[in-house]
CSV table of C-alpha atoms in Angstrom, one decimal:
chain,number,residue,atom,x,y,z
A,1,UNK,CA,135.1,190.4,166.6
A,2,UNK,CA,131.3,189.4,165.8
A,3,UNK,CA,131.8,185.4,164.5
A,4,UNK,CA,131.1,182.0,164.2
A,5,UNK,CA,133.5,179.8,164.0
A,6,UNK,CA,132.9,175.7,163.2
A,7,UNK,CA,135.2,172.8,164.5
A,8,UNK,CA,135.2,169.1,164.8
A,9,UNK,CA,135.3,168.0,160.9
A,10,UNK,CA,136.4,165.0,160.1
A,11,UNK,CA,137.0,161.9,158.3
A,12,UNK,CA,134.5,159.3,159.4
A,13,UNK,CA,133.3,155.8,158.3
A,14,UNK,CA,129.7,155.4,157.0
A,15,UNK,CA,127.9,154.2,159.8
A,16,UNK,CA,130.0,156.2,162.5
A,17,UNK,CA,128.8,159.4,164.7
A,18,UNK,CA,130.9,162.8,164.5
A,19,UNK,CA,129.9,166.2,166.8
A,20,UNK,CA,130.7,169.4,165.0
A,21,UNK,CA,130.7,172.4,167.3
A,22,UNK,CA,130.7,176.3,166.4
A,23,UNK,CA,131.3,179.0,168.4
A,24,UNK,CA,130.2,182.6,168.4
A,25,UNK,CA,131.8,186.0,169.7
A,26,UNK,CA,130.7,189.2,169.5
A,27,UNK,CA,127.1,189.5,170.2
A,28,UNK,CA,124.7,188.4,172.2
A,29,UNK,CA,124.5,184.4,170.9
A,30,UNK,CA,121.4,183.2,173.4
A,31,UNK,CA,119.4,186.4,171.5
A,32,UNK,CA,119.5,184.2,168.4
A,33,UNK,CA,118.1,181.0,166.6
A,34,UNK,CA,120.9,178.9,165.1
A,35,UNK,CA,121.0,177.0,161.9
A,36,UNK,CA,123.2,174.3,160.5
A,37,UNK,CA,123.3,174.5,156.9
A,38,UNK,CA,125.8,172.2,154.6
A,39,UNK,CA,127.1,171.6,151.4
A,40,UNK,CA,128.2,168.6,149.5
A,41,UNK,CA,130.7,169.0,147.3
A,42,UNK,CA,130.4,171.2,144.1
A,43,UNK,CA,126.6,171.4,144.7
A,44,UNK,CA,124.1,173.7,146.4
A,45,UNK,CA,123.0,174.4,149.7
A,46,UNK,CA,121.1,173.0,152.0
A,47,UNK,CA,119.4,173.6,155.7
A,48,UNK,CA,120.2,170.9,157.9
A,49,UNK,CA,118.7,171.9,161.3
A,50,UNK,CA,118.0,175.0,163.6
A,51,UNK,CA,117.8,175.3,167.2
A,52,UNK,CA,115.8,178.1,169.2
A,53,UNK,CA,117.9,181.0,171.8
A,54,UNK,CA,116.3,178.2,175.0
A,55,UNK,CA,116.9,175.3,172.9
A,56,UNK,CA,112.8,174.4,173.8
A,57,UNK,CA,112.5,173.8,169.6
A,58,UNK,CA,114.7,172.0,167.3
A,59,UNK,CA,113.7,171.4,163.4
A,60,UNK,CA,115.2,169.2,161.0
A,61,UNK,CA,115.5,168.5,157.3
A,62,UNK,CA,113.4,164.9,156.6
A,63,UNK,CA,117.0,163.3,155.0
A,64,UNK,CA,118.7,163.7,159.0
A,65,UNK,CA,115.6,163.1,161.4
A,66,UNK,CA,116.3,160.2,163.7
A,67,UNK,CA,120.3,160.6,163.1
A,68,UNK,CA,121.3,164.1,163.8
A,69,UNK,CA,120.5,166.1,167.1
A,70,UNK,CA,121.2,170.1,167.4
A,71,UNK,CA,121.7,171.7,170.7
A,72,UNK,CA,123.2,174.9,172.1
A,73,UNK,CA,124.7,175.9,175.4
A,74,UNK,CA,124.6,179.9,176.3
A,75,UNK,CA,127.3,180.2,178.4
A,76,UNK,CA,129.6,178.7,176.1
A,77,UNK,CA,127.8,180.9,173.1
A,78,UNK,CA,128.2,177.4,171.4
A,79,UNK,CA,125.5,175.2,169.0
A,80,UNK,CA,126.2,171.6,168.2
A,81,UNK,CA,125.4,168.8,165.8
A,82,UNK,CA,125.5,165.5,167.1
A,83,UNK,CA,125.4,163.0,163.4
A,84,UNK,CA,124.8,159.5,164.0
A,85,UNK,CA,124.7,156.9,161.3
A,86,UNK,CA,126.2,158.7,158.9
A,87,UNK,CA,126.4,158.0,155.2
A,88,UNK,CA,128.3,158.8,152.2
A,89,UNK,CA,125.8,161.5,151.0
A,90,UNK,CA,126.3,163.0,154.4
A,91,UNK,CA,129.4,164.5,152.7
A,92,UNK,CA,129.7,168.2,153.1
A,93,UNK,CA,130.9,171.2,154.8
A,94,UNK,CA,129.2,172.1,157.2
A,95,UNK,CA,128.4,175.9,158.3
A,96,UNK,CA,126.6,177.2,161.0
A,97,UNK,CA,124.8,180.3,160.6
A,98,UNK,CA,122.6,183.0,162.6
A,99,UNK,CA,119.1,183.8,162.0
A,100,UNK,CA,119.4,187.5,161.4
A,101,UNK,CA,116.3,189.1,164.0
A,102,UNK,CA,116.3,186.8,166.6
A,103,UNK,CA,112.4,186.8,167.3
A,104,UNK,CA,111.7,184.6,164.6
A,105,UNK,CA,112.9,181.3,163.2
A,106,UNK,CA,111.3,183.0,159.7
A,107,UNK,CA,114.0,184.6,159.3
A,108,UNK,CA,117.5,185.1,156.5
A,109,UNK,CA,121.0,184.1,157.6
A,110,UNK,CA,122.7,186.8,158.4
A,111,UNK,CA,126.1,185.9,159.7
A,112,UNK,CA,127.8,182.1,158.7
A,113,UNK,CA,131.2,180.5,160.1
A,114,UNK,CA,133.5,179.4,157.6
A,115,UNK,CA,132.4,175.8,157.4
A,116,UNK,CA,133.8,172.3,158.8
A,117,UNK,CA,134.1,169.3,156.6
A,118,UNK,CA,132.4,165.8,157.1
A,119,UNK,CA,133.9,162.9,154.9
A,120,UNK,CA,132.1,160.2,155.0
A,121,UNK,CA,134.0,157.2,153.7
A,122,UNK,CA,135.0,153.7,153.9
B,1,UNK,CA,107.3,170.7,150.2
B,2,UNK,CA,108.3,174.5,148.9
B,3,UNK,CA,110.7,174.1,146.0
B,4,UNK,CA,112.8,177.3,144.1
B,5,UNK,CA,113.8,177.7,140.8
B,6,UNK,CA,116.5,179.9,139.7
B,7,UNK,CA,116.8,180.9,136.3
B,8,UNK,CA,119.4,180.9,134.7
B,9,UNK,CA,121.7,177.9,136.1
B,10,UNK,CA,125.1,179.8,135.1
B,11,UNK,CA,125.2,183.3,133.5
B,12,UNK,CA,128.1,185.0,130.9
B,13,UNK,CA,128.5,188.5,131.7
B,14,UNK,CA,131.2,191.4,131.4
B,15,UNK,CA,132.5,194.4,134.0
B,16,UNK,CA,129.2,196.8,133.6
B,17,UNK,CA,126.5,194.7,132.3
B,18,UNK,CA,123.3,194.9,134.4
B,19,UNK,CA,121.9,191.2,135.0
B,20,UNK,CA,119.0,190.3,136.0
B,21,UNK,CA,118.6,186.1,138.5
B,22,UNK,CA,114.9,184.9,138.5
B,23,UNK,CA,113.6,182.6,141.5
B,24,UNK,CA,110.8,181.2,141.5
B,25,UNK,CA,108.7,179.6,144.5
B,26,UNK,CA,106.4,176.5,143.9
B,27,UNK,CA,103.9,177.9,146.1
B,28,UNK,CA,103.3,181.8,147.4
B,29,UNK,CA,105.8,183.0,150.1
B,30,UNK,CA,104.9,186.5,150.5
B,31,UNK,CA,107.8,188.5,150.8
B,32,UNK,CA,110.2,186.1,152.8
B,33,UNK,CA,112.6,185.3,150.2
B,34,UNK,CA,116.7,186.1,150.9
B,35,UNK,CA,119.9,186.4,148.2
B,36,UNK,CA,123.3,185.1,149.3
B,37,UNK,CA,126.5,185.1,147.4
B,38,UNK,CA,129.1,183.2,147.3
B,39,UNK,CA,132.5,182.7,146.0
B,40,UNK,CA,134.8,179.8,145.9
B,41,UNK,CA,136.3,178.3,148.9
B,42,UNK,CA,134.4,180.9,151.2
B,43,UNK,CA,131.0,180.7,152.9
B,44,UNK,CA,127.4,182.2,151.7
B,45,UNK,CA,127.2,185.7,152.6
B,46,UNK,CA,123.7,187.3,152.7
B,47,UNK,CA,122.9,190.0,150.2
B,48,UNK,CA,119.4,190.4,150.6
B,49,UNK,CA,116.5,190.0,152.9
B,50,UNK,CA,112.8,189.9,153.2
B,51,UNK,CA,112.6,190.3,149.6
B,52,UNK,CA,113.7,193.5,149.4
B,53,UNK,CA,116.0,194.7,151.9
B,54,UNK,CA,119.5,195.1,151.5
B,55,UNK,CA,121.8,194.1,153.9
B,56,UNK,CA,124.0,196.2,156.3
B,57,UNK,CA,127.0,197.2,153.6
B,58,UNK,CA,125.9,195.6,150.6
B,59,UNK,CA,126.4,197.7,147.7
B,60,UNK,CA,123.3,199.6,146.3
B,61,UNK,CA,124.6,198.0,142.9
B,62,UNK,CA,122.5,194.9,144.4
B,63,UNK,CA,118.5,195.3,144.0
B,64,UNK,CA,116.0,192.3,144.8
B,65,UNK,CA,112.5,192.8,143.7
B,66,UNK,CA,108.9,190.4,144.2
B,67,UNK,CA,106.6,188.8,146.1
B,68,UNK,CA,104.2,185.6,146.0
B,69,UNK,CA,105.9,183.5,144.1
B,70,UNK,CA,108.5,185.4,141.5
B,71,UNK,CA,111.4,187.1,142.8
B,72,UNK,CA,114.5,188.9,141.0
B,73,UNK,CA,118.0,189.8,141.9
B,74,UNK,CA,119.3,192.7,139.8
B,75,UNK,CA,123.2,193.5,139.4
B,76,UNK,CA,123.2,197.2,138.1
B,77,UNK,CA,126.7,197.5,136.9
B,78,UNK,CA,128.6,194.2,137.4
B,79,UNK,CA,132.2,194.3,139.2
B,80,UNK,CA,135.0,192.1,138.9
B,81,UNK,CA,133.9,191.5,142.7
B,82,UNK,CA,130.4,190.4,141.8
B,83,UNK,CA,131.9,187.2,140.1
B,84,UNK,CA,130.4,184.2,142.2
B,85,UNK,CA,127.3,182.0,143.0
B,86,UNK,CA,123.9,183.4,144.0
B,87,UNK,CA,121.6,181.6,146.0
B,88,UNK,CA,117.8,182.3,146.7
B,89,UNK,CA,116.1,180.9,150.2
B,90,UNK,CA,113.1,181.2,151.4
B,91,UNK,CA,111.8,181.4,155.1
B,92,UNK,CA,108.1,182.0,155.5
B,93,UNK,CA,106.7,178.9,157.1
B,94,UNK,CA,106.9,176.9,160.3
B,95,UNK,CA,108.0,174.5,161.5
B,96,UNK,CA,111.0,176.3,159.7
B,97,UNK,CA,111.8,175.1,156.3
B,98,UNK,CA,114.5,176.9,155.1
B,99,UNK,CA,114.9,175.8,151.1
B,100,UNK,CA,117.9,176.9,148.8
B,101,UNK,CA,117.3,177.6,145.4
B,102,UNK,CA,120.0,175.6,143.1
B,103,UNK,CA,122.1,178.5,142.4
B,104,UNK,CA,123.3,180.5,139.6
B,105,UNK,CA,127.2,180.7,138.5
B,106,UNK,CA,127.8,183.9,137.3
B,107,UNK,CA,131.3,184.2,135.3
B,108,UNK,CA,133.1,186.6,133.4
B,109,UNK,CA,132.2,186.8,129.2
């Protein structure tokens, strides 16, 4: 079956580090840029960071540089997001998603994982 | 930064009404502009792409129209299905920026 699915949501204090993970089947993950994308709750959506198929460039939303890493590893057809120093607006599920072509990062989402949730709290 | 507007924030409609979601891009975009939908509890699931471009089994119900800066998504003939969020994005520069419009609720009148 052609998916992503995420894993490693949790409850965390603000301050603490959490890795989500999320892990595709189906098609040919190292073919495709991957994207985390979140949502805090009852608002919108919003693109957290994206990783190319070699993992050679990572991007970031301004509100997560310095705290959050993305990586990827192929053989496990798995992207991650390392999130240190978290805080309380940090709050949201968190979905990862494929960029739909593959030779572009300019590209829609085409395929999303059901989501993880990150509560960060005291 | 590129910001979207989507007009209107939440929408009334009833089974068979056609309804029409604006977005609308702070600065021009060409044609890389997406629609996602999404329901409660589930996760965003793309509807359109580039603009224009419907999406592997997405009913033809579902229209998306623009480029530059105003885009629409168009519902011909609403479903009970059809009941959810709708989400704009745009894509077109690098470094990637991806940037979610704020959404529009669509509920049953």
């Amino acid at each position: 079956e052609v998916q992503l699915v995420e894993s490693g949501g949790d409850l965390v204090q603000p301050g603490g580090s959490l890795r989500v993970s999320c892990a595709g089947s189906g098609f040919s993950f190292r073919s495709y840029w991957m994207s985390w994308v979140r949502q805090a709750p009852g608002k919108g959506l919003e693109w957290v960071a994206s990783i190319k198929q070699d993992g050679s460039d990572k991007f970031f939303v301004d509100s997560v540089k310095g705290r959050f890493s993305i990586s990827r590893d192929n053989v496990k057809m798995s992207v991650y997001l390392q999130m240190n120093n978290l805080r309380d607006d940090d709050t949201a599920v968190y979905y990862c998603a494929r960029g739909m072509s593959g030779s572009s990062p300019n590209d829609a989402f085409d395929m999303w994982g059901q989501g993880t949730m990150v509560t960060v709290s005291s | 930064a590129i910001q979207l507007t989507q007009s209107p924030s939440s929408l009334s409609a009833s089974v068979g009404d056609r309804v029409t979601i604006t977005c609308r891009a702070s600065q021009g975009i060409s044609s890389a502009l997406a629609w996602y939908q999404q329901k409660p509890g589930e996760a965003p699931k793309l509807l359109i792409y580039d603009a224009s471009s419907l999406d592997s089994g997405v009913p033809s119900r579902f229209r998306g129209s623009g480029s530059g800066t105003d885009f629409t998504l168009t519902i011909s003939s609403l479903q009970p299905e059809d009941f959810a969020t709708y989400y704009c994005q745009q894509f077109n520069y690098y470094p990637p920026l991806y940037t979610f419009g704020q959404g529009t609720k669509l509920e049953i009148k």
